[in-house]
Amino acid sequence: MAVLIRAWKVAPGGLKVMFACSFFMNLGFYALIPYLTLHLTGDFLWSMALTGVLLGVRQFSQQGLTFVGGIVADRLGCKETLVFGVWVRAVGFLSFAFCGEVWQFFAAAIVSGLGGALFEPSYQAAFARLTPAEHRNMLFSFKNIVANFGMVFSTIVGSVLSSFEFFYLSIASGLIYVGIGVLIAWKLPKLEVEFSRESVLDDVRAILRDKPFVVYTFILIGYYYLFMQLFLTLPQLAESVAGTKSGVAYVYGAISLSVVCFQLPLSGKLRKYENRFMLIGVGTLVMGLGLFSFAFASNLIALLAGSIVFAFGTMIAGPLLMDVVPMFAPPRQIASYYGFNGYSLAVGGALSTSAGGWLYDLGADRGWTLLPWLVCLAVSAAAAIGLYLMKDNRNRFRGSPVDRDTPA
């Protein structure tokens, strides 16, 4: 607890606003999306494959356009793009309350994804700029804890509201994002940054010529394939094993509470290891092992044990994933780099929800219950090997504004 208090105290005022946003973003997102899966497969009798396609479309409409969102933020400003993006997300989440046809759900999913495409690179770039260099490790780890606090509370909100009607859950989640936009517009200071003066095409060419960064982005497809199992196969498995929708809350609660309790101590222990790519690879492999254990989860205890292993993987890799992006990026293109890096989540997430849903259905139909989880293990091993082979050249832009203190 003392470490959490210290992290809060050393954070500049603007960064505290970002922490609050992270909490409420996760609260609104995790309260809705896992229960959207159960709403579609239960109330509308959608197959897992079709539900997976919807989630994949939502994911790709977000991460597939984060590069554009990053370019917009680099030219118009992070704060302005951030506010507009969360309000677009609010419209998408509110729309789910009124959907009844397949095309309506897909339209709402695309709108909610477009909002994320705008605010995600803006958020990451603003957080990186506001974080004091001497406290980066602690504050990025603290962000992961705050986000998981939001996930913990989302299980309560999601479970309670979904027990009444999905309509109320959708409205509540959308209004949370409306409130986030108000908070940012009111409290986040305007960031004085060096805007990119290059053409969009020049930005694209510069990033594509940065081969180490492109390789890093490609490898992270594997990480996000694993992470996005949280939104389709894992809720379905949790409900199946527990026999009730509350199984989803148990799993999410186990993951989130593990992060809240162990993230900062674990990050402190790992600080002495300099190669951050290797640590991201180790974390990815641990996540794969946690998911693989679900193949043998015949009761809730086994399911929660696997969830905790998965959580430790995210604790190792999660805080480092975004922290290494400024290592690659020139100061004037940081949001664009974050945006391009979003393609890893776009492709990995789309594969996870579409192919993951198909593999889950195939395994269930043919009695190959091991199939989807064996694929997860293979993906984690491939990603871990790729990250192990990467060189940690964090000093490419030593002395850039991102590496210096930014006043709140």
CSV table of C-alpha atoms in Angstrom, one decimal:
chain,number,residue,atom,x,y,z
A,1,MET,CA,0.0,0.0,0.0
A,2,ALA,CA,2.9,2.4,0.8
A,3,VAL,CA,4.2,1.9,-2.7
A,4,LEU,CA,0.9,2.7,-4.2
A,5,ILE,CA,0.7,5.9,-2.2
A,6,ARG,CA,4.2,6.9,-3.2
A,7,ALA,CA,3.4,6.3,-6.9
A,8,TRP,CA,0.3,8.5,-6.6
A,9,LYS,CA,2.3,11.2,-4.8
A,10,VAL,CA,5.1,11.4,-7.4
A,11,ALA,CA,2.7,11.6,-10.3
A,12,PRO,CA,2.2,15.1,-11.8
A,13,GLY,CA,-1.3,16.4,-11.7
A,14,GLY,CA,-1.9,15.7,-15.4
A,15,LEU,CA,-0.9,12.1,-14.9
A,16,LYS,CA,-3.4,11.7,-12.1
A,17,VAL,CA,-6.1,12.7,-14.6
A,18,MET,CA,-4.7,10.0,-16.9
A,19,PHE,CA,-4.9,7.4,-14.1
A,20,ALA,CA,-8.5,8.3,-13.5
A,21,CYS,CA,-9.3,7.9,-17.2
A,22,SER,CA,-7.6,4.5,-17.3
A,23,PHE,CA,-9.7,3.3,-14.3
A,24,PHE,CA,-13.0,4.5,-15.9
A,25,MET,CA,-12.1,3.3,-19.4
A,26,ASN,CA,-11.5,-0.2,-18.1
A,27,LEU,CA,-14.6,0.0,-15.9
A,28,GLY,CA,-16.8,0.9,-18.9
A,29,PHE,CA,-15.2,-1.5,-21.4
A,30,TYR,CA,-15.0,-4.6,-19.3
A,31,ALA,CA,-18.4,-4.1,-17.8
A,32,LEU,CA,-19.9,-4.3,-21.4
A,33,ILE,CA,-17.8,-6.3,-23.8
A,34,PRO,CA,-17.7,-9.8,-22.1
A,35,TYR,CA,-21.4,-9.6,-21.3
A,36,LEU,CA,-22.0,-8.5,-24.9
A,37,THR,CA,-20.6,-12.0,-25.9
A,38,LEU,CA,-23.0,-13.7,-23.5
A,39,HIS,CA,-25.9,-11.4,-24.6
A,40,LEU,CA,-25.4,-12.4,-28.3
A,41,THR,CA,-24.9,-16.1,-27.7
A,42,GLY,CA,-27.6,-16.4,-25.1
A,43,ASP,CA,-30.4,-13.9,-25.9
A,44,PHE,CA,-29.9,-13.8,-29.7
A,45,LEU,CA,-28.6,-17.4,-30.1
A,46,TRP,CA,-25.6,-16.3,-32.2
A,47,SER,CA,-22.9,-18.9,-32.7
A,48,MET,CA,-19.5,-18.4,-31.2
A,49,ALA,CA,-18.1,-17.9,-34.7
A,50,LEU,CA,-20.5,-15.1,-35.6
A,51,THR,CA,-20.0,-13.4,-32.2
A,52,GLY,CA,-16.2,-13.7,-32.7
A,53,VAL,CA,-16.5,-12.0,-36.1
A,54,LEU,CA,-18.4,-9.1,-34.5
A,55,LEU,CA,-15.7,-8.7,-31.9
A,56,GLY,CA,-13.1,-9.0,-34.5
A,57,VAL,CA,-14.7,-6.3,-36.6
A,58,ARG,CA,-14.9,-4.0,-33.5
A,59,GLN,CA,-11.3,-4.7,-32.8
A,60,PHE,CA,-10.1,-4.1,-36.3
A,61,SER,CA,-12.1,-0.9,-36.7
A,62,GLN,CA,-10.3,0.4,-33.7
A,63,GLN,CA,-6.7,-0.9,-34.0
A,64,GLY,CA,-6.8,-0.9,-37.8
A,65,LEU,CA,-7.2,2.8,-37.7
A,66,THR,CA,-5.1,3.8,-34.7
A,67,PHE,CA,-2.3,4.8,-37.0
A,68,VAL,CA,-4.7,7.4,-38.5
A,69,GLY,CA,-5.7,8.4,-35.0
A,70,GLY,CA,-2.0,8.8,-34.1
A,71,ILE,CA,-1.3,11.0,-37.1
A,72,VAL,CA,-4.4,13.1,-36.2
A,73,ALA,CA,-3.1,13.5,-32.6
A,74,ASP,CA,0.4,14.5,-33.8
A,75,ARG,CA,-1.2,17.3,-35.9
A,76,LEU,CA,-4.2,18.5,-33.9
A,77,GLY,CA,-3.0,17.7,-30.3
A,78,CYS,CA,-3.4,14.8,-28.0
A,79,LYS,CA,-6.0,16.3,-25.7
A,80,GLU,CA,-8.4,17.4,-28.4
A,81,THR,CA,-8.2,14.0,-30.2
A,82,LEU,CA,-8.6,12.2,-26.8
A,83,VAL,CA,-11.8,14.0,-25.9
A,84,PHE,CA,-13.4,13.5,-29.3
A,85,GLY,CA,-12.4,9.8,-29.4
A,86,VAL,CA,-14.0,8.9,-26.0
A,87,TRP,CA,-17.2,10.6,-27.0
A,88,VAL,CA,-17.3,8.6,-30.3
A,89,ARG,CA,-16.8,5.5,-28.2
A,90,ALA,CA,-19.7,6.6,-25.9
A,91,VAL,CA,-22.0,6.8,-28.9
A,92,GLY,CA,-21.1,3.3,-30.0
A,93,PHE,CA,-21.6,1.8,-26.5
A,94,LEU,CA,-24.9,3.6,-26.1
A,95,SER,CA,-26.1,2.3,-29.5
A,96,PHE,CA,-25.8,-1.4,-28.3
A,97,ALA,CA,-28.8,-0.7,-26.1
A,98,PHE,CA,-31.0,-0.3,-29.1
A,99,CYS,CA,-29.7,-3.0,-31.4
A,100,GLY,CA,-31.9,-5.9,-32.5
A,101,GLU,CA,-30.7,-6.8,-36.0
A,102,VAL,CA,-27.3,-8.3,-36.9
A,103,TRP,CA,-26.3,-5.2,-39.0
A,104,GLN,CA,-27.2,-2.9,-36.1
A,105,PHE,CA,-24.8,-4.7,-33.8
A,106,PHE,CA,-22.0,-4.5,-36.4
A,107,ALA,CA,-22.7,-0.8,-36.9
A,108,ALA,CA,-22.5,-0.1,-33.2
A,109,ALA,CA,-19.3,-2.2,-33.0
A,110,ILE,CA,-17.6,-0.2,-35.8
A,111,VAL,CA,-18.5,3.2,-34.2
A,112,SER,CA,-17.2,2.1,-30.8
A,113,GLY,CA,-14.0,0.9,-32.5
A,114,LEU,CA,-13.5,4.1,-34.3
A,115,GLY,CA,-13.7,6.0,-31.0
A,116,GLY,CA,-10.9,3.8,-29.7
A,117,ALA,CA,-8.8,4.4,-32.8
A,118,LEU,CA,-8.9,8.1,-32.0
A,119,PHE,CA,-8.3,8.1,-28.2
A,120,GLU,CA,-5.9,5.1,-27.8
A,121,PRO,CA,-2.8,6.6,-29.4
A,122,SER,CA,-3.6,10.0,-27.9
A,123,TYR,CA,-3.8,8.5,-24.5
A,124,GLN,CA,-0.6,6.5,-24.8
A,125,ALA,CA,1.3,9.5,-26.2
A,126,ALA,CA,0.0,11.9,-23.5
A,127,PHE,CA,0.8,9.4,-20.7
A,128,ALA,CA,4.4,8.9,-22.0
A,129,ARG,CA,5.0,12.7,-22.2
A,130,LEU,CA,3.6,13.4,-18.8
A,131,THR,CA,5.6,10.6,-17.0
A,132,PRO,CA,8.8,11.8,-15.3
A,133,ALA,CA,11.8,9.8,-16.5
A,134,GLU,CA,13.1,8.8,-13.1
A,135,HIS,CA,9.7,7.2,-12.1
A,136,ARG,CA,8.7,5.6,-15.5
A,137,ASN,CA,8.9,2.0,-14.3
A,138,MET,CA,6.9,2.6,-11.2
A,139,LEU,CA,4.2,4.8,-12.9
A,140,PHE,CA,3.7,2.5,-15.9
A,141,SER,CA,3.3,-0.4,-13.4
A,142,PHE,CA,0.9,1.7,-11.4
A,143,LYS,CA,-1.2,2.4,-14.5
A,144,ASN,CA,-1.5,-1.3,-15.0
A,145,ILE,CA,-2.8,-1.6,-11.4
A,146,VAL,CA,-5.3,1.3,-11.8
A,147,ALA,CA,-6.6,-0.3,-15.0
A,148,ASN,CA,-7.1,-3.6,-13.2
A,149,PHE,CA,-8.9,-1.8,-10.3
A,150,GLY,CA,-11.3,-0.7,-13.1
A,151,MET,CA,-11.6,-4.3,-14.2
A,152,VAL,CA,-12.4,-5.4,-10.7
A,153,PHE,CA,-15.2,-2.9,-10.3
A,154,SER,CA,-16.4,-3.7,-13.9
A,155,THR,CA,-17.2,-7.3,-12.7
A,156,ILE,CA,-19.6,-5.9,-10.1
A,157,VAL,CA,-21.2,-3.4,-12.5
A,158,GLY,CA,-21.4,-6.0,-15.3
A,159,SER,CA,-22.8,-8.7,-13.2
A,160,VAL,CA,-25.5,-6.6,-11.5
A,161,LEU,CA,-26.7,-4.7,-14.5
A,162,SER,CA,-26.7,-7.8,-16.8
A,163,SER,CA,-28.8,-9.6,-14.3
A,164,PHE,CA,-31.6,-7.1,-15.0
A,165,GLU,CA,-31.3,-6.3,-18.7
A,166,PHE,CA,-28.4,-5.8,-21.1
A,167,PHE,CA,-30.0,-2.4,-22.1
A,168,TYR,CA,-29.1,-0.9,-18.7
A,169,LEU,CA,-25.5,-2.2,-18.9
A,170,SER,CA,-25.1,-0.6,-22.4
A,171,ILE,CA,-26.4,2.7,-21.2
A,172,ALA,CA,-24.3,2.8,-18.1
A,173,SER,CA,-21.1,1.9,-20.1
A,174,GLY,CA,-21.8,4.6,-22.7
A,175,LEU,CA,-22.4,7.2,-20.0
A,176,ILE,CA,-19.1,6.3,-18.3
A,177,TYR,CA,-17.3,7.3,-21.5
A,178,VAL,CA,-19.3,10.5,-21.7
A,179,GLY,CA,-18.0,11.3,-18.2
A,180,ILE,CA,-14.4,10.5,-19.2
A,181,GLY,CA,-14.5,13.0,-22.0
A,182,VAL,CA,-15.8,15.7,-19.6
A,183,LEU,CA,-13.1,14.9,-17.1
A,184,ILE,CA,-10.3,15.2,-19.8
A,185,ALA,CA,-11.7,18.4,-21.2
A,186,TRP,CA,-12.0,19.9,-17.8
A,187,LYS,CA,-8.9,18.7,-15.9
A,188,LEU,CA,-6.2,17.6,-18.4
A,189,PRO,CA,-3.7,20.4,-19.1
A,190,LYS,CA,-3.1,21.2,-22.8
A,191,LEU,CA,0.1,19.4,-23.8
A,192,GLU,CA,2.8,21.6,-25.2
A,193,VAL,CA,4.3,19.3,-27.7
A,194,GLU,CA,6.3,19.6,-30.9
A,195,PHE,CA,3.8,18.9,-33.7
A,196,SER,CA,4.8,16.9,-36.7
A,197,ARG,CA,5.2,19.0,-39.8
A,198,GLU,CA,5.9,16.2,-42.2
A,199,SER,CA,3.3,14.9,-44.6
A,200,VAL,CA,1.2,11.9,-43.7
A,201,LEU,CA,3.0,9.9,-46.5
A,202,ASP,CA,6.4,10.9,-45.1
A,203,ASP,CA,5.3,9.7,-41.6
A,204,VAL,CA,4.2,6.3,-43.1
A,205,ARG,CA,7.5,5.9,-45.0
A,206,ALA,CA,9.6,6.8,-42.0
A,207,ILE,CA,7.9,4.2,-39.8
A,208,LEU,CA,7.9,1.5,-42.5
A,209,ARG,CA,11.7,2.0,-42.9
A,210,ASP,CA,12.1,1.5,-39.1
A,211,LYS,CA,12.5,-2.3,-39.5
A,212,PRO,CA,13.1,-3.1,-35.8
A,213,PHE,CA,9.9,-1.3,-34.8
A,214,VAL,CA,7.9,-3.0,-37.6
A,215,VAL,CA,9.3,-6.4,-36.5
A,216,TYR,CA,8.3,-5.6,-32.9
A,217,THR,CA,4.8,-4.7,-34.0
A,218,PHE,CA,4.5,-7.9,-35.9
A,219,ILE,CA,5.6,-10.1,-33.0
A,220,LEU,CA,3.1,-8.5,-30.7
A,221,ILE,CA,0.3,-10.0,-32.8
A,222,GLY,CA,1.0,-13.1,-30.9
A,223,TYR,CA,0.7,-11.3,-27.5
A,224,TYR,CA,-2.7,-9.8,-28.4
A,225,TYR,CA,-4.0,-13.1,-29.8
A,226,LEU,CA,-3.6,-14.4,-26.3
A,227,PHE,CA,-4.8,-11.3,-24.5
A,228,MET,CA,-8.0,-11.1,-26.5
A,229,GLN,CA,-9.1,-14.5,-25.4
A,230,LEU,CA,-10.5,-12.6,-22.4
A,231,PHE,CA,-13.4,-11.4,-24.5
A,232,LEU,CA,-14.7,-14.4,-26.3
A,233,THR,CA,-13.5,-17.9,-25.4
A,234,LEU,CA,-12.7,-17.2,-21.8
A,235,PRO,CA,-16.2,-15.8,-20.9
A,236,GLN,CA,-17.8,-18.7,-22.7
A,237,LEU,CA,-15.6,-21.2,-20.8
A,238,ALA,CA,-16.2,-19.5,-17.5
A,239,GLU,CA,-19.9,-19.6,-17.9
A,240,SER,CA,-19.7,-23.3,-19.0
A,241,VAL,CA,-17.5,-24.4,-16.0
A,242,ALA,CA,-19.3,-22.3,-13.4
A,243,GLY,CA,-22.8,-23.0,-14.8
A,244,THR,CA,-23.7,-19.3,-14.4
A,245,LYS,CA,-22.7,-15.9,-15.8
A,246,SER,CA,-21.1,-15.1,-12.5
A,247,GLY,CA,-18.2,-17.3,-13.6
A,248,VAL,CA,-17.1,-14.4,-15.8
A,249,ALA,CA,-16.9,-12.1,-12.8
A,250,TYR,CA,-14.9,-14.7,-10.8
A,251,VAL,CA,-12.3,-15.1,-13.6
A,252,TYR,CA,-12.0,-11.3,-14.1
A,253,GLY,CA,-11.8,-10.7,-10.4
A,254,ALA,CA,-9.0,-13.3,-10.0
A,255,ILE,CA,-7.0,-11.7,-12.8
A,256,SER,CA,-7.5,-8.1,-11.6
A,257,LEU,CA,-6.9,-8.7,-7.9
A,258,SER,CA,-3.7,-10.6,-8.7
A,259,VAL,CA,-2.5,-7.6,-10.7
A,260,VAL,CA,-3.5,-5.2,-7.9
A,261,CYS,CA,-1.7,-7.2,-5.2
A,262,PHE,CA,1.4,-8.3,-7.1
A,263,GLN,CA,2.1,-5.8,-10.0
A,264,LEU,CA,4.4,-3.3,-8.2
A,265,PRO,CA,6.4,-5.9,-6.1
A,266,LEU,CA,6.9,-8.0,-9.3
A,267,SER,CA,7.9,-5.0,-11.4
A,268,GLY,CA,10.4,-4.0,-8.7
A,269,LYS,CA,12.0,-7.5,-8.8
A,270,LEU,CA,12.2,-7.4,-12.6
A,271,ARG,CA,13.7,-3.9,-12.8
A,272,LYS,CA,17.3,-5.3,-12.6
A,273,TYR,CA,16.8,-7.1,-15.9
A,274,GLU,CA,17.8,-4.7,-18.7
A,275,ASN,CA,16.5,-6.5,-21.8
A,276,ARG,CA,12.8,-5.5,-21.8
A,277,PHE,CA,12.0,-7.4,-24.9
A,278,MET,CA,13.1,-10.7,-23.2
A,279,LEU,CA,10.8,-9.9,-20.3
A,280,ILE,CA,7.9,-9.2,-22.6
A,281,GLY,CA,8.6,-12.6,-24.2
A,282,VAL,CA,8.7,-14.4,-20.8
A,283,GLY,CA,5.4,-12.7,-19.9
A,284,THR,CA,3.8,-13.8,-23.2
A,285,LEU,CA,4.9,-17.4,-22.6
A,286,VAL,CA,3.4,-17.4,-19.1
A,287,MET,CA,0.1,-16.1,-20.5
A,288,GLY,CA,0.1,-19.0,-23.0
A,289,LEU,CA,0.7,-21.5,-20.2
A,290,GLY,CA,-2.2,-20.1,-18.2
A,291,LEU,CA,-4.5,-20.3,-21.2
A,292,PHE,CA,-3.3,-23.9,-22.0
A,293,SER,CA,-4.2,-24.9,-18.4
A,294,PHE,CA,-7.9,-24.1,-19.2
A,295,ALA,CA,-8.0,-27.3,-21.4
A,296,PHE,CA,-7.9,-29.2,-18.1
A,297,ALA,CA,-10.2,-26.8,-16.0
A,298,SER,CA,-13.1,-29.0,-15.0
A,299,ASN,CA,-14.1,-26.9,-12.0
A,300,LEU,CA,-14.0,-23.3,-10.9
A,301,ILE,CA,-10.8,-23.7,-8.7
A,302,ALA,CA,-8.8,-24.9,-11.7
A,303,LEU,CA,-10.2,-22.1,-13.8
A,304,LEU,CA,-9.2,-19.5,-11.3
A,305,ALA,CA,-5.7,-21.0,-10.9
A,306,GLY,CA,-5.2,-20.8,-14.7
A,307,SER,CA,-6.5,-17.2,-14.6
A,308,ILE,CA,-3.9,-16.2,-12.0
A,309,VAL,CA,-1.1,-17.7,-14.0
A,310,PHE,CA,-2.4,-15.7,-17.0
A,311,ALA,CA,-2.5,-12.6,-14.8
A,312,PHE,CA,1.2,-13.0,-13.9
A,313,GLY,CA,2.1,-13.1,-17.6
A,314,THR,CA,0.3,-9.8,-18.1
A,315,MET,CA,2.0,-8.4,-15.1
A,316,ILE,CA,5.4,-9.2,-16.6
A,317,ALA,CA,4.7,-8.0,-20.1
A,318,GLY,CA,1.9,-5.5,-19.8
A,319,PRO,CA,3.7,-2.5,-18.3
A,320,LEU,CA,6.6,-2.8,-20.8
A,321,LEU,CA,4.6,-3.1,-24.0
A,322,MET,CA,3.8,0.5,-24.4
A,323,ASP,CA,6.8,1.8,-22.4
A,324,VAL,CA,9.2,0.6,-25.1
A,325,VAL,CA,7.5,2.4,-28.0
A,326,PRO,CA,9.1,5.8,-27.2
A,327,MET,CA,12.4,4.0,-27.4
A,328,PHE,CA,11.8,3.7,-31.2
A,329,ALA,CA,9.9,6.9,-31.9
A,330,PRO,CA,11.3,10.4,-32.7
A,331,PRO,CA,9.7,13.0,-30.5
A,332,ARG,CA,7.5,14.5,-33.2
A,333,GLN,CA,6.0,11.1,-34.2
A,334,ILE,CA,5.3,9.4,-30.9
A,335,ALA,CA,1.5,9.3,-31.3
A,336,SER,CA,2.0,8.0,-34.9
A,337,TYR,CA,4.3,5.2,-33.6
A,338,TYR,CA,1.7,4.3,-31.0
A,339,GLY,CA,-0.9,4.3,-33.7
A,340,PHE,CA,1.1,2.0,-36.0
A,341,ASN,CA,1.9,-0.3,-33.1
A,342,GLY,CA,-1.9,-0.7,-32.7
A,343,TYR,CA,-1.9,-2.9,-35.9
A,344,SER,CA,-0.5,-5.7,-33.7
A,345,LEU,CA,-3.7,-5.5,-31.6
A,346,ALA,CA,-5.8,-5.1,-34.7
A,347,VAL,CA,-4.6,-8.2,-36.4
A,348,GLY,CA,-4.0,-10.2,-33.2
A,349,GLY,CA,-7.4,-9.3,-31.8
A,350,ALA,CA,-9.2,-10.0,-35.0
A,351,LEU,CA,-7.5,-13.4,-35.3
A,352,SER,CA,-8.2,-14.1,-31.6
A,353,THR,CA,-11.9,-13.5,-31.7
A,354,SER,CA,-12.6,-14.9,-35.2
A,355,ALA,CA,-10.2,-17.8,-35.4
A,356,GLY,CA,-10.4,-18.3,-31.6
A,357,GLY,CA,-14.2,-18.6,-31.8
A,358,TRP,CA,-14.0,-21.0,-34.7
A,359,LEU,CA,-11.4,-23.2,-33.0
A,360,TYR,CA,-13.6,-23.2,-29.8
A,361,ASP,CA,-16.7,-24.3,-31.8
A,362,LEU,CA,-14.6,-26.9,-33.8
A,363,GLY,CA,-13.1,-28.3,-30.6
A,364,ALA,CA,-16.5,-28.6,-28.9
A,365,ASP,CA,-18.1,-30.2,-31.9
A,366,ARG,CA,-15.4,-32.9,-32.4
A,367,GLY,CA,-14.4,-33.4,-28.8
A,368,TRP,CA,-11.0,-31.7,-29.3
A,369,THR,CA,-11.4,-29.6,-26.2
A,370,LEU,CA,-7.6,-29.1,-26.2
A,371,LEU,CA,-7.5,-27.5,-29.6
A,372,PRO,CA,-8.0,-23.7,-28.9
A,373,TRP,CA,-5.7,-23.8,-25.8
A,374,LEU,CA,-3.0,-25.8,-27.6
A,375,VAL,CA,-3.0,-23.1,-30.3
A,376,CYS,CA,-2.6,-20.4,-27.6
A,377,LEU,CA,0.4,-22.3,-26.2
A,378,ALA,CA,2.0,-22.5,-29.7
A,379,VAL,CA,1.4,-18.8,-30.4
A,380,SER,CA,2.9,-17.8,-27.0
A,381,ALA,CA,6.1,-19.8,-27.7
A,382,ALA,CA,6.5,-18.3,-31.2
A,383,ALA,CA,6.1,-14.8,-29.8
A,384,ALA,CA,8.5,-15.4,-26.9
A,385,ILE,CA,11.2,-16.7,-29.3
A,386,GLY,CA,10.8,-13.6,-31.5
A,387,LEU,CA,11.0,-11.2,-28.6
A,388,TYR,CA,14.0,-13.0,-27.2
A,389,LEU,CA,15.9,-12.4,-30.5
A,390,MET,CA,15.2,-8.7,-30.5
A,391,LYS,CA,17.9,-6.2,-29.5
A,392,ASP,CA,17.1,-3.7,-26.8
A,393,ASN,CA,18.4,-0.4,-28.4
A,394,ARG,CA,16.6,1.9,-26.1
A,395,ASN,CA,19.0,4.8,-26.5
A,396,ARG,CA,18.2,5.6,-30.2
A,397,PHE,CA,16.6,8.9,-29.1
A,398,ARG,CA,18.3,9.6,-25.8
A,399,GLY,CA,17.6,13.1,-24.6
A,400,SER,CA,14.3,13.4,-26.5
A,401,PRO,CA,11.4,15.3,-24.8
A,402,VAL,CA,9.7,12.0,-23.9
A,403,ASP,CA,12.7,11.1,-21.8
A,404,ARG,CA,12.6,14.3,-19.8
A,405,ASP,CA,10.2,15.5,-17.2
A,406,THR,CA,7.1,17.1,-18.5
A,407,PRO,CA,5.5,19.6,-16.1
A,408,ALA,CA,1.8,18.9,-15.3
